[in-house]
Short mmCIF file of C-alpha atoms in Angstrom, two decimals:
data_model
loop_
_atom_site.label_atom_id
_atom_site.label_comp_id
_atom_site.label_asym_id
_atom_site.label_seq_id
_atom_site.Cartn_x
_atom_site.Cartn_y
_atom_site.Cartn_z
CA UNK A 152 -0.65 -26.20 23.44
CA UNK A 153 1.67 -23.90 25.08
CA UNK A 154 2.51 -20.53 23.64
CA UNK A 155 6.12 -20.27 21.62
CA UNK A 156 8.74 -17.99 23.11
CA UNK A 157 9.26 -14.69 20.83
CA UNK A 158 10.80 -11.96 20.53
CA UNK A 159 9.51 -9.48 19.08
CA UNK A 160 11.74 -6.60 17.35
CA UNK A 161 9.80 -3.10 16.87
CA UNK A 162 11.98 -0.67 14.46
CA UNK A 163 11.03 2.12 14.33
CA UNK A 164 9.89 1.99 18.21
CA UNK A 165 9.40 5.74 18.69
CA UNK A 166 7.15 6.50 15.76
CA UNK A 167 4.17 7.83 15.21
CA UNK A 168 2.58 3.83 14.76
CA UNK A 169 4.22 2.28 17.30
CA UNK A 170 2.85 5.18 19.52
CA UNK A 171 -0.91 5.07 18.33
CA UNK A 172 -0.83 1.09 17.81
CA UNK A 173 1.81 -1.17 18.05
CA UNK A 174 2.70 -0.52 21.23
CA UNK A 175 -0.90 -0.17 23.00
CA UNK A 176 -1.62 -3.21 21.03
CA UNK A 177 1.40 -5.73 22.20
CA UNK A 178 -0.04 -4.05 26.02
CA UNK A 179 -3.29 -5.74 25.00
CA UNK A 180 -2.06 -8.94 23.49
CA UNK A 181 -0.25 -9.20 27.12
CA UNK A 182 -3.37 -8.78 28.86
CA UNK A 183 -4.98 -10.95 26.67
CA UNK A 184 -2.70 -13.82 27.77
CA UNK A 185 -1.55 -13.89 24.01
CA UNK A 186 1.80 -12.78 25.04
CA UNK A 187 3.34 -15.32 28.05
CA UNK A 188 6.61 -15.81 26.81
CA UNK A 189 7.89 -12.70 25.26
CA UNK A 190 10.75 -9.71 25.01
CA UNK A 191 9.78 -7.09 22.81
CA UNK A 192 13.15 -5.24 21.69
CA UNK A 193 12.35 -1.61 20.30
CA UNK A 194 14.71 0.33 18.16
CA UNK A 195 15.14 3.22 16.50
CA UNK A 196 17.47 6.25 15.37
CA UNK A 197 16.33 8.42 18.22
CA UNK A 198 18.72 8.96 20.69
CA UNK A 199 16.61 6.92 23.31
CA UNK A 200 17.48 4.54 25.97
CA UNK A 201 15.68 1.52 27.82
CA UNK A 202 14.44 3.90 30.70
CA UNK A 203 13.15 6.55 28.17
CA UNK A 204 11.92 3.27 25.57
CA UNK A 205 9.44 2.44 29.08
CA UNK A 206 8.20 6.37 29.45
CA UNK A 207 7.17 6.60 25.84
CA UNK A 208 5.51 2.96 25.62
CA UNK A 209 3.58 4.23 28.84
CA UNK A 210 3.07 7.94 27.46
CA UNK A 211 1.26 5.51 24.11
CA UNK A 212 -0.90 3.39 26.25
CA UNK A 213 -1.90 6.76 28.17
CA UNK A 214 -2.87 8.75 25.44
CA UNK A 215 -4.27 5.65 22.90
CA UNK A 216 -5.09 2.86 24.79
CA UNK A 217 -8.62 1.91 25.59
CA UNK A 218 -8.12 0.59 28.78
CA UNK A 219 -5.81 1.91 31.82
CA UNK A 220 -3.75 -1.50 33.56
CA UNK A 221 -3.44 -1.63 36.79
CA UNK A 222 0.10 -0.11 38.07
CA UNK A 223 0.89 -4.29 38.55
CA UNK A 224 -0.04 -5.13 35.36
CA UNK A 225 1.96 -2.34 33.39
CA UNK A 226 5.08 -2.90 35.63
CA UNK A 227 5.26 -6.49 34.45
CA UNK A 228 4.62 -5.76 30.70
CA UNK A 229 7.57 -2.97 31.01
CA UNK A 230 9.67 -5.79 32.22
CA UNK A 231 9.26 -7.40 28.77
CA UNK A 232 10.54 -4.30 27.08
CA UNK A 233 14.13 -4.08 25.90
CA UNK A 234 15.94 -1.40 23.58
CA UNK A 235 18.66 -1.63 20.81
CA UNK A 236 19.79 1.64 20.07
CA UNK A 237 19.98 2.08 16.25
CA UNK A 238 23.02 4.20 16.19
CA UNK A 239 24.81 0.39 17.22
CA UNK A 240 24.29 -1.21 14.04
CA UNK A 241 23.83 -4.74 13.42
CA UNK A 242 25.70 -5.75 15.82
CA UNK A 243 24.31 -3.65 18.84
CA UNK A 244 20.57 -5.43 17.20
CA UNK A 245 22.00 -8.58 17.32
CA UNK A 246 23.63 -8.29 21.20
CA UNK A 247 19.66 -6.70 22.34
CA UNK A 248 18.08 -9.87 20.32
CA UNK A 249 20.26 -12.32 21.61
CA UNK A 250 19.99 -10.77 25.15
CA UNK A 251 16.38 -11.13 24.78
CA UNK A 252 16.81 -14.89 23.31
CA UNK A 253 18.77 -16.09 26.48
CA UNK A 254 15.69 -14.62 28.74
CA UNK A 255 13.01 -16.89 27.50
CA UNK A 256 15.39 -19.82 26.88
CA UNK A 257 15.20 -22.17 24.47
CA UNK A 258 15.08 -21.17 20.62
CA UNK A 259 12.48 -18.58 20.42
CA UNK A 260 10.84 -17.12 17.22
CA UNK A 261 12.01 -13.81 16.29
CA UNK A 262 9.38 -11.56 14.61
CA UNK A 263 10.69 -8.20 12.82
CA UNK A 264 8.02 -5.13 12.90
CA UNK A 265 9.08 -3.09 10.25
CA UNK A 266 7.34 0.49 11.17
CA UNK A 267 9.49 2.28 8.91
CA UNK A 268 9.30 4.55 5.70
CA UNK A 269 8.84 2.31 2.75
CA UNK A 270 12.26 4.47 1.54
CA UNK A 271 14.00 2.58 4.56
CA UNK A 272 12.64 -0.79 4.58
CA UNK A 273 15.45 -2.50 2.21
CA UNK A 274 18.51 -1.23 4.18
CA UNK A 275 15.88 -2.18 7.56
CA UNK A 276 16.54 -6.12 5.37
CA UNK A 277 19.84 -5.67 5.13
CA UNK A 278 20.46 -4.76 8.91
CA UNK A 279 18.33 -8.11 9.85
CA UNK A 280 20.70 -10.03 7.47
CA UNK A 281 24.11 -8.58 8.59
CA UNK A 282 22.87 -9.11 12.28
CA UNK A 283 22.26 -12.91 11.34
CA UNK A 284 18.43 -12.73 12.54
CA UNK A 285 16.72 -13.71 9.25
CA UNK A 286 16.81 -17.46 9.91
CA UNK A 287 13.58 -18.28 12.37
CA UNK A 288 12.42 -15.01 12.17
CA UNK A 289 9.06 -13.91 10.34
CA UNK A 290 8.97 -10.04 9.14
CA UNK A 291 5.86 -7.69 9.01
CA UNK A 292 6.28 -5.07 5.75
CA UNK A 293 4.39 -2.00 6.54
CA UNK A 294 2.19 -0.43 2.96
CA UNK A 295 2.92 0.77 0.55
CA UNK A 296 4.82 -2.14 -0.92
CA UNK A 297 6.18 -0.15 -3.81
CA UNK A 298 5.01 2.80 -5.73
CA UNK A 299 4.39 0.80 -9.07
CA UNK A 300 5.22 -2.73 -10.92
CA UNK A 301 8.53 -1.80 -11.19
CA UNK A 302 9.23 -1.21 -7.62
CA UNK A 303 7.37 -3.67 -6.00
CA UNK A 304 9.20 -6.45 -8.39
CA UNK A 305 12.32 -5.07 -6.88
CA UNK A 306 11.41 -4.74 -3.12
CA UNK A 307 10.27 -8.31 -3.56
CA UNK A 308 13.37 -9.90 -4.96
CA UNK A 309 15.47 -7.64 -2.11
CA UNK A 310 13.39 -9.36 0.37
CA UNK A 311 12.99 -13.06 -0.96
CA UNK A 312 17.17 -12.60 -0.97
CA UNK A 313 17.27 -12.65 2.46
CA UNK A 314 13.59 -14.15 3.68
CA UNK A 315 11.37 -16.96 1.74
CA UNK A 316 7.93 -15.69 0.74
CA UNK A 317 6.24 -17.89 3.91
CA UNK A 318 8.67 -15.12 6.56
CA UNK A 319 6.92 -12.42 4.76
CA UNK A 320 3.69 -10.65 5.91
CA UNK A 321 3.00 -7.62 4.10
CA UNK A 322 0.14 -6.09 6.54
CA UNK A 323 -3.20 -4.54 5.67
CA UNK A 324 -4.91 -3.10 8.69
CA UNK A 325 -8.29 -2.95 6.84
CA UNK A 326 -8.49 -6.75 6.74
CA UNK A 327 -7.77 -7.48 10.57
CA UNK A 328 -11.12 -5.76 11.52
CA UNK A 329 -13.60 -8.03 12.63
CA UNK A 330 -16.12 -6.86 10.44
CA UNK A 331 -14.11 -7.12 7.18
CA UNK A 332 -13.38 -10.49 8.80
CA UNK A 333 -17.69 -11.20 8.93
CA UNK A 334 -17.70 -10.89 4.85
CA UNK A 335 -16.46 -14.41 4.92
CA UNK A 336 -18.49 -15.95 7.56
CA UNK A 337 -21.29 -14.15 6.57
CA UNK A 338 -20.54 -15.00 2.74
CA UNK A 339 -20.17 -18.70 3.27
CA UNK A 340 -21.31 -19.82 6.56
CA UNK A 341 -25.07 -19.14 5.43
CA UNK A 342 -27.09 -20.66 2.59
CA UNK A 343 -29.03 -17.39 2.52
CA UNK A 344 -26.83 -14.75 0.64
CA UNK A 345 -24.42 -16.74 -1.23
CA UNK A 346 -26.82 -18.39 -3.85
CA UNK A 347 -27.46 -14.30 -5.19
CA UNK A 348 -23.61 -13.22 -4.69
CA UNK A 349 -23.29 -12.72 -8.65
CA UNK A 350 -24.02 -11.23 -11.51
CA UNK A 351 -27.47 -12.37 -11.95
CA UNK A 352 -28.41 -10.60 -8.57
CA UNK A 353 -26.28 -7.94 -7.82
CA UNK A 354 -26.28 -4.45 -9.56
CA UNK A 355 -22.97 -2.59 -8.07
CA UNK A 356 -20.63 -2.53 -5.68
CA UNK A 357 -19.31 0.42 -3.72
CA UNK A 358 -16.24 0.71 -1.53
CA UNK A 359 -16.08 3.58 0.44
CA UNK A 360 -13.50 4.94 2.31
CA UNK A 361 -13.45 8.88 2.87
CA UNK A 362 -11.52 10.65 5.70
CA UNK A 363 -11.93 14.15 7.21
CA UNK A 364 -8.57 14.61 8.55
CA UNK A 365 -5.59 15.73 6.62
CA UNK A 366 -1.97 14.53 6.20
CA UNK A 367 -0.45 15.83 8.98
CA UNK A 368 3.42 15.32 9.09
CA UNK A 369 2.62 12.73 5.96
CA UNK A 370 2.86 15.64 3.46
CA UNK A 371 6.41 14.10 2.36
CA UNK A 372 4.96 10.69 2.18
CA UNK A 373 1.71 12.17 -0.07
CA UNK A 374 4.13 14.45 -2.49
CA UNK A 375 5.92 10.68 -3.57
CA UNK A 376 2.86 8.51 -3.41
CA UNK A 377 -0.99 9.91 -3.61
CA UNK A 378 -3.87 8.65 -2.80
CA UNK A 379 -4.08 5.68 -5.28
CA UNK A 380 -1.11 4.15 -3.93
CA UNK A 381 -1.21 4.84 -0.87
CA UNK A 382 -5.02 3.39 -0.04
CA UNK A 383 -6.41 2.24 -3.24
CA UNK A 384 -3.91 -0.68 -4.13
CA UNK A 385 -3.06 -1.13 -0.39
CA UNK A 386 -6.57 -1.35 1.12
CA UNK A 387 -9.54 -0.98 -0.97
CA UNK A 388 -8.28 -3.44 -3.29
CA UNK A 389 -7.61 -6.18 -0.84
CA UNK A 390 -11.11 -5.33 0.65
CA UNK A 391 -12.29 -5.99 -2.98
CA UNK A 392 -11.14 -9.59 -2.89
CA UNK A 393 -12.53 -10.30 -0.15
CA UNK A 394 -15.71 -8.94 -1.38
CA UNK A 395 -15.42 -10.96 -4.77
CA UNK A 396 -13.76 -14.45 -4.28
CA UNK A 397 -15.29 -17.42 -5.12
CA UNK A 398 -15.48 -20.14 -1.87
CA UNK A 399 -12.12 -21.44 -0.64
CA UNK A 400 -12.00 -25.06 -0.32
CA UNK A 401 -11.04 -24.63 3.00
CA UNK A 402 -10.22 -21.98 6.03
CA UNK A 403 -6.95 -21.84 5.68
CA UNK A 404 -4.52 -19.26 4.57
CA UNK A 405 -3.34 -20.81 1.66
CA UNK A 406 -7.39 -21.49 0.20
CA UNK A 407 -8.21 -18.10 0.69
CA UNK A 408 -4.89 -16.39 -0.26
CA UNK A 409 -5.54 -18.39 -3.79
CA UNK A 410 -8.98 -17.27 -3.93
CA UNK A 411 -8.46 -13.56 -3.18
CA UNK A 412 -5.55 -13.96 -5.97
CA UNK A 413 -7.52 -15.02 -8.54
CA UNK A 414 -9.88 -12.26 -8.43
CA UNK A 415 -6.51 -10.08 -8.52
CA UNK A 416 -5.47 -12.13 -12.17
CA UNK A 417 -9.46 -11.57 -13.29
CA UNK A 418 -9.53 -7.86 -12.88
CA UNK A 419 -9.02 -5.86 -16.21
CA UNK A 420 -6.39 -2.37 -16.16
CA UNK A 421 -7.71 0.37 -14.43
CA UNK A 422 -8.02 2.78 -17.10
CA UNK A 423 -7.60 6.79 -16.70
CA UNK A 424 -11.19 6.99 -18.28
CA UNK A 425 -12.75 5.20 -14.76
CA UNK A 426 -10.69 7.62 -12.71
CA UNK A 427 -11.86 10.89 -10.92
CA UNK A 428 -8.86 12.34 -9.22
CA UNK A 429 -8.65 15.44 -6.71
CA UNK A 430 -6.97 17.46 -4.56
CA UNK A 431 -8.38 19.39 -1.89
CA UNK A 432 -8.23 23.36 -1.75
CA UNK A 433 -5.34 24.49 -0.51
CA UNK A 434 -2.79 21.56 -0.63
CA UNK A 435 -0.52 23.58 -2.59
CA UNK A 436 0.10 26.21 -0.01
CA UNK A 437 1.15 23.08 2.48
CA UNK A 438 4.53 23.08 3.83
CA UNK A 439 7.14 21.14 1.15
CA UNK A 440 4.12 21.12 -1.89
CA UNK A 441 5.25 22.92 -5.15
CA UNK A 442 3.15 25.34 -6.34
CA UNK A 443 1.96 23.01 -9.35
CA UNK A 444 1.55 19.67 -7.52
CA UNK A 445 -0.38 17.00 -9.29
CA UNK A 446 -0.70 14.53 -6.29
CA UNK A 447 -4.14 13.24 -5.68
CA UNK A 448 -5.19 13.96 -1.91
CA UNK A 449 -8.80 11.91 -3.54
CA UNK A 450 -9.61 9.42 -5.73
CA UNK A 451 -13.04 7.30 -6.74
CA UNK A 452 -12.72 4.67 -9.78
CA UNK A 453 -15.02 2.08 -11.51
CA UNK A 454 -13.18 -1.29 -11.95
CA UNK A 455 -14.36 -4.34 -13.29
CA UNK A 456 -13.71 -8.09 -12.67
CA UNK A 457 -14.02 -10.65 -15.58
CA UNK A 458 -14.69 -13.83 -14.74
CA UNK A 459 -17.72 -15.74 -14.60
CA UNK A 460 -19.26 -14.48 -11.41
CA UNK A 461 -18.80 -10.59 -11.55
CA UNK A 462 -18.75 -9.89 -15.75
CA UNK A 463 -20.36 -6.60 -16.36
CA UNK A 464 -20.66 -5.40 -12.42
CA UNK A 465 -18.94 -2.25 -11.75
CA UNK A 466 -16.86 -2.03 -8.33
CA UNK A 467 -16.49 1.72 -7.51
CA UNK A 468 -13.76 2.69 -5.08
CA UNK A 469 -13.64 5.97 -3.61
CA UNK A 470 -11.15 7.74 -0.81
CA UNK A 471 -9.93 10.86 0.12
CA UNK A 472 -8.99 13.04 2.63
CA UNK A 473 -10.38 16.30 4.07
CA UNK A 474 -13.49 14.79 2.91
CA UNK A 475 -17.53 15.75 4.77
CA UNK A 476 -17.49 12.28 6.51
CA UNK A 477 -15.14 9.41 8.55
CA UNK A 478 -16.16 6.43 7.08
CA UNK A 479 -15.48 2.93 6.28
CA UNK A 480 -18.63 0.90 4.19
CA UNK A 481 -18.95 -1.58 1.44
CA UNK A 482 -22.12 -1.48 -0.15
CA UNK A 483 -23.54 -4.06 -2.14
CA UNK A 484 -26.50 -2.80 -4.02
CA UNK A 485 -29.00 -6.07 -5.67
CA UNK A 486 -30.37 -5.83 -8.74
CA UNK A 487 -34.63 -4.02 -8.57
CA UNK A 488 -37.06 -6.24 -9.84
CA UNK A 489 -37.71 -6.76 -13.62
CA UNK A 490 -41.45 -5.37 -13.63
CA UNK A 491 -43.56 -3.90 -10.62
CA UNK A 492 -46.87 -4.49 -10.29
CA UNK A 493 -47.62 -1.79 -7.57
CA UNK A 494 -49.29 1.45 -8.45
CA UNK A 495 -47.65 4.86 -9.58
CA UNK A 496 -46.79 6.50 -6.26
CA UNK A 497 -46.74 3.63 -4.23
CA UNK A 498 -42.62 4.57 -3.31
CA UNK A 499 -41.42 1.54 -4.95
CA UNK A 500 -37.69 2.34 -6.28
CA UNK A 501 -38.28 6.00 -5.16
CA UNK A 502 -35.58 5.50 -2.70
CA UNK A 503 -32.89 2.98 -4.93
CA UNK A 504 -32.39 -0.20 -4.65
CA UNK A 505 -32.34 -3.04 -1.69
CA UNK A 506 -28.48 -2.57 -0.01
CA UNK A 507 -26.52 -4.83 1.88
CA UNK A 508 -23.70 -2.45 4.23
CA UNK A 509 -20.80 -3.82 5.84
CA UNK A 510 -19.75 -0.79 7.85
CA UNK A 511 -15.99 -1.27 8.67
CA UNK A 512 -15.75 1.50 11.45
CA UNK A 513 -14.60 0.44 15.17
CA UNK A 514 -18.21 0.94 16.21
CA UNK A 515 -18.90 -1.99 12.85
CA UNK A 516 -22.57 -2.85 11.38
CA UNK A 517 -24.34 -4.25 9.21
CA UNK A 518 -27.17 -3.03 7.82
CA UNK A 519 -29.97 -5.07 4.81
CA UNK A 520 -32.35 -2.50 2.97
CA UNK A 521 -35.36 -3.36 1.36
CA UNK A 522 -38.63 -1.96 0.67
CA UNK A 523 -41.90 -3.07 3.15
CA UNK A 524 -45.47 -2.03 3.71
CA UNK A 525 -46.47 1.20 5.10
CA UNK A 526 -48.74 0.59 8.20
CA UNK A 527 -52.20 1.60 6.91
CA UNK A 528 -54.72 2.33 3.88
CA UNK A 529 -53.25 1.36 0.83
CA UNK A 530 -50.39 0.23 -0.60
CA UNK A 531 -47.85 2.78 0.45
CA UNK A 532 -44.11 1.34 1.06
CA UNK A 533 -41.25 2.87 2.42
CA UNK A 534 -37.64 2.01 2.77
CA UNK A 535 -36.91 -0.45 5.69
CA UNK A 536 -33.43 -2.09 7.29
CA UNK A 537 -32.47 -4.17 9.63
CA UNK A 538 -29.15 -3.51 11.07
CA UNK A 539 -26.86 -6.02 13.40
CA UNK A 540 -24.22 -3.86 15.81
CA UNK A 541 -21.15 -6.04 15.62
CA UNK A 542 -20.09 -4.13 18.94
CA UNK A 543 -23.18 -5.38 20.99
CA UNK A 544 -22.82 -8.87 20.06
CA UNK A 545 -21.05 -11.22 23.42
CA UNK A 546 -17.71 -11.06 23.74
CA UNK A 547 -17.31 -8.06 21.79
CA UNK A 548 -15.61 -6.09 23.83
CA UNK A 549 -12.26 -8.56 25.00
CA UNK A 550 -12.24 -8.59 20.80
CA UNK A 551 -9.09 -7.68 19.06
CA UNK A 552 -7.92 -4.50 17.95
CA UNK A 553 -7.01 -4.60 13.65
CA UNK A 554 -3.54 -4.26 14.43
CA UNK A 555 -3.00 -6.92 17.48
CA UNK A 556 -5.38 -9.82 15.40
CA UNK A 557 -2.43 -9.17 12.29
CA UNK A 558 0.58 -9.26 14.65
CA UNK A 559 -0.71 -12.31 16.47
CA UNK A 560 -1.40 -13.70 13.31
CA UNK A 561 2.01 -12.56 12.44
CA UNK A 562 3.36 -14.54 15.45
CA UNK A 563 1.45 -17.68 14.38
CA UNK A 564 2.53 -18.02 10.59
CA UNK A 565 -0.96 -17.47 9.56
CA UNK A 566 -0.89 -15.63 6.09
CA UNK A 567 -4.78 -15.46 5.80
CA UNK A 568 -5.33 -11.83 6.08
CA UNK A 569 -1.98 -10.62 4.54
CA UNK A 570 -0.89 -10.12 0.67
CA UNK A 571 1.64 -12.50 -1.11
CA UNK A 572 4.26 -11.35 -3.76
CA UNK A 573 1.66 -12.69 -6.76
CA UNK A 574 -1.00 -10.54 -5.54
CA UNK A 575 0.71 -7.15 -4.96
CA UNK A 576 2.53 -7.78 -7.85
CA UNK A 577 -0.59 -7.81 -9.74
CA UNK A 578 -2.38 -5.05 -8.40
CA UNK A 579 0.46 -2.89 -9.82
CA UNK A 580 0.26 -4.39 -12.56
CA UNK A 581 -3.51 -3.63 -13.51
CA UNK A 582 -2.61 0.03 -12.29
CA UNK A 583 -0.22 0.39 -15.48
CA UNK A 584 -2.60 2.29 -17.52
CA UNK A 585 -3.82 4.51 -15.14
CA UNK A 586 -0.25 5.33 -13.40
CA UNK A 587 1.24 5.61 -16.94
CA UNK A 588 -1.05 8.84 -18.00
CA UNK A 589 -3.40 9.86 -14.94
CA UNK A 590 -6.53 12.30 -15.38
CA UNK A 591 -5.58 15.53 -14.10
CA UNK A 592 -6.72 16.51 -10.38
CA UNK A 593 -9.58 18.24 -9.88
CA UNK A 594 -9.86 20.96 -7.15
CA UNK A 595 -12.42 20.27 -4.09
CA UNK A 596 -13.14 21.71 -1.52
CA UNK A 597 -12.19 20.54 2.37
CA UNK A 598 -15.39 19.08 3.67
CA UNK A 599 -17.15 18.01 0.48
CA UNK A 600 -17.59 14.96 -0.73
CA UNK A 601 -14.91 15.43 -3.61
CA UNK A 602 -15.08 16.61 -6.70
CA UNK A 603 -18.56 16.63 -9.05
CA UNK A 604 -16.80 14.49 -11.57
CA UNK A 605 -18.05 11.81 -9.38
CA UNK A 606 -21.38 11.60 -9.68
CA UNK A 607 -20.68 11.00 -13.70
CA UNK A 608 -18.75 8.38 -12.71
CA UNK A 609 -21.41 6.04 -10.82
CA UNK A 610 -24.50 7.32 -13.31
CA UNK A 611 -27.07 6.01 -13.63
CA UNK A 612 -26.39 5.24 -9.89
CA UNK A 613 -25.69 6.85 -6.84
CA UNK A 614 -22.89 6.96 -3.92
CA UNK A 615 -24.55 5.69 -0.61
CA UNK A 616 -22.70 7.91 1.11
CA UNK A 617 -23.66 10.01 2.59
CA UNK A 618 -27.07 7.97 4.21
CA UNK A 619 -29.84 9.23 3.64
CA UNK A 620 -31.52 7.36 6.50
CA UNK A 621 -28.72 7.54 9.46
CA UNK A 622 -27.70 4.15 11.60
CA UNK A 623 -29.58 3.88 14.59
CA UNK A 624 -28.17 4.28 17.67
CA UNK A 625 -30.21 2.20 19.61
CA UNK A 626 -28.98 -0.52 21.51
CA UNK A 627 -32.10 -2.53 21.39
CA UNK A 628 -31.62 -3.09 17.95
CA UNK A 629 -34.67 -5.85 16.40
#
């Protein structure tokens, strides 16, 4: 079936986003073929023009693109580039869209990429509406969606004024990665795992997501949201329900949205009790921070889910920045045997229990634990793994980058790895308790794995992170 025509309208065109991925990611969607019919019209409030628009969109793919086109290539994708200037007002968008429109003919889709503050997004809806582009258009809604219950209700009546809940795609980068994308095929194309993907089988469940860089120029963001908001009910929490849904009745995005919602409606209030918050040494001497800032640069909690699969498991959820390691895992950890029948120091449960790692990172893995044999007299046994490289498997490397797979998605109505109204709605609403009277931050310091309060937290149990036994590197992996 032939490609629709679309045009594709970037605000915020000169941003930081739009420089790192949006606009090295529509390059690659081009050379993908997944682009054939398209303008993409960028605007912002920069005083920038087409010819400028075309230096900075090549400047981006210099700097973060993986791949350099040829000088043919990138001359043709500049072609597709247009510019609104922002200064113009609806109607200077509407003469740039239309422009665009009468290029490809016909009655192309119209898809709005809203890389803006969240502070900017509703008068970004209003613009779309006074320019008459919200019929046949689809719009993309950058995180955070609201700072709390109260906010989010009233970002999402703003927008369902002007756009019906099927136009909306409220993005999650963490869910377009191919590995977070293997949970499900891995969950439910096998007859292996599924069967002990309870309760009865599965101990904890750890979702890890520390950083070691900073904010940056987000300092002003951080100061009005934190860490909670801005990863926690954003990220780690849609990673969650893909972790814990019960088996669509179908792949389709309106089987698994409804799965991945009910596990939202089955999880119980995050209370302040399950809550380790910190800030790292010397935040308060950043630029624009007062001198008694509570904002959490870190955060790890416990959570539970009560429903008949997950009663009683613990789901522990930690991020920060300025933390000792980069890294993106979900760890399931099964359940040790009842009673062992091998000998005092034979190593059995010396080293925890059997783990099953999803490593989200670009370079993604998986990795199965369990204990086996020491070569040799006696019964000695040692910790084993074998470990899959996402990245080595064919076809691997023409895959999709997070960002392109959700704007192509984006382009093609599918609402499979974005969040509805319902769900977001309910995140923020589980996160009354603890938004309502947070612990106080703790102090930690830059290159530790936050603060010590944490290890209370998971006890009996441990964080995985960081490995004790390292990845391997090999690319002869057994």
């Amino acid at each position: 079936m032939e490609a629709q025509p679309y045009v594709i309208v970037l605000f915020g065109a000169t941003g930081d986003l739009a420089r790192r991925k949006l606009l090295p990611g529509l390059l690659h969607l081009y050379q993908a073929g997944l682009l054939p019919q398209a303008r993409i019209v960028g605007t912002s409030l920069d005083d920038v023009d087409l010819d400028k628009f075309r230096t900075l969109a090549r400047d981006a793919v210099d700097e973060f693109s993986d791949s350099d086109p040829p000088q043919d290539q990138w001359d043709a994708f500049a072609e597709l580039l247009r510019w609104a200037p922002g200064d113009a007002g609806p109607e200077g968008l509407a003469t740039a869209v239309h422009r665009a429109e009468a290029d490809l003919g016909g009655e192309p889709q119209v898809l709005h990429y809203l890389s803006v503050p969240p502070k900017a997004a509703l008068s970004v809806v209003q613009e779309i509406e006074e320019a008459g582009l919200a019929p046949r258009s689809r719009i993309v809604m950058e995180k955070p969606f609201g700072t709390d219950l109260e906010t989010a209700r009233t970002l999402n009546a703003a927008l369902h004024e002007v756009f019906r809940e099927d136009q909306i795609f409220r993005i999650d980068h963490f869910l377009g990665k191919e590995a977070a994308q293997n949970i499900l095929a891995f969950r439910f194309a096998n007859g292996l795992f599924e069967p002990i993907w309870n309760r009865n089988h599965i101990e904890h469940v750890q979702i890890d997501v520390p950083e070691t860089l900073g904010l940056g120029g987000r300092i002003g963001f951080y100061e009005q949201t934190g860490a909670y908001r801005d990863m926690v009910v954003t990220h780690l929490f849609q990673v969650l329900g893909f972790v814990a849904m019960e088996p669509p009745t179908a792949l389709a995005p309106h089987a698994i949205t409804e799965e991945k919602n009910k596990v939202f409606r089955s999880m119980e209030p995050v209370q302040p009790t399950d809550v380790v918050r910190g800030q790292y040494a010397g935040y308060r001497e950043e630029p624009d921070v007062a001198d008694d800032s509570d904002t959490e640069t870190f955060i790890a909690l416990r959570c539970f889910i009560d429903n008949w699969r997950w009663a009683g498991v613990p789901f522990y959820l930690r991020t920060g920045k300025k933390l000792a390691e980069g890294a993106r895992i979900i760890s399931i950890a099964f359940r040790e045997p009842p009673k062992s029948m091998f000998p005092e120091g034979s190593g059995v449960g010396s080293q925890g229990p059997d783990h099953l790692t999803f490593d989200l990172a670009d370079r993604a893995r998986l990795s199965l634990s369990f204990y086996g044999k020491r070569p040799g007299h006696g019964m000695r046994l040692d910790k084993l793994s074998m470990q899959f490289a996402f990245h080595e498997a064919p076809g691997a490397e023409g895959a999709l980058e997070a960002y392109e797979r959700l704007i192509y998605d984006a382009m093609r109505g599918d609402h499979t790895l974005f969040t509805t109204a319902q769900g977001i709605e309910r995140l923020w609403e589980i996160s009354r308790p603890l938004l309502a009277t947070p612990p106080p931050v703790r102090i930690y310091q830059p290159g530790s794995w936050g603060p010590n309060a944490i290890h209370q937290l998971i006890a009996p149990n441990a964080w995985r992170l960081p490995f004790e036994r390292p990845w391997r590197e090999s690319t002869n992996l057994p």
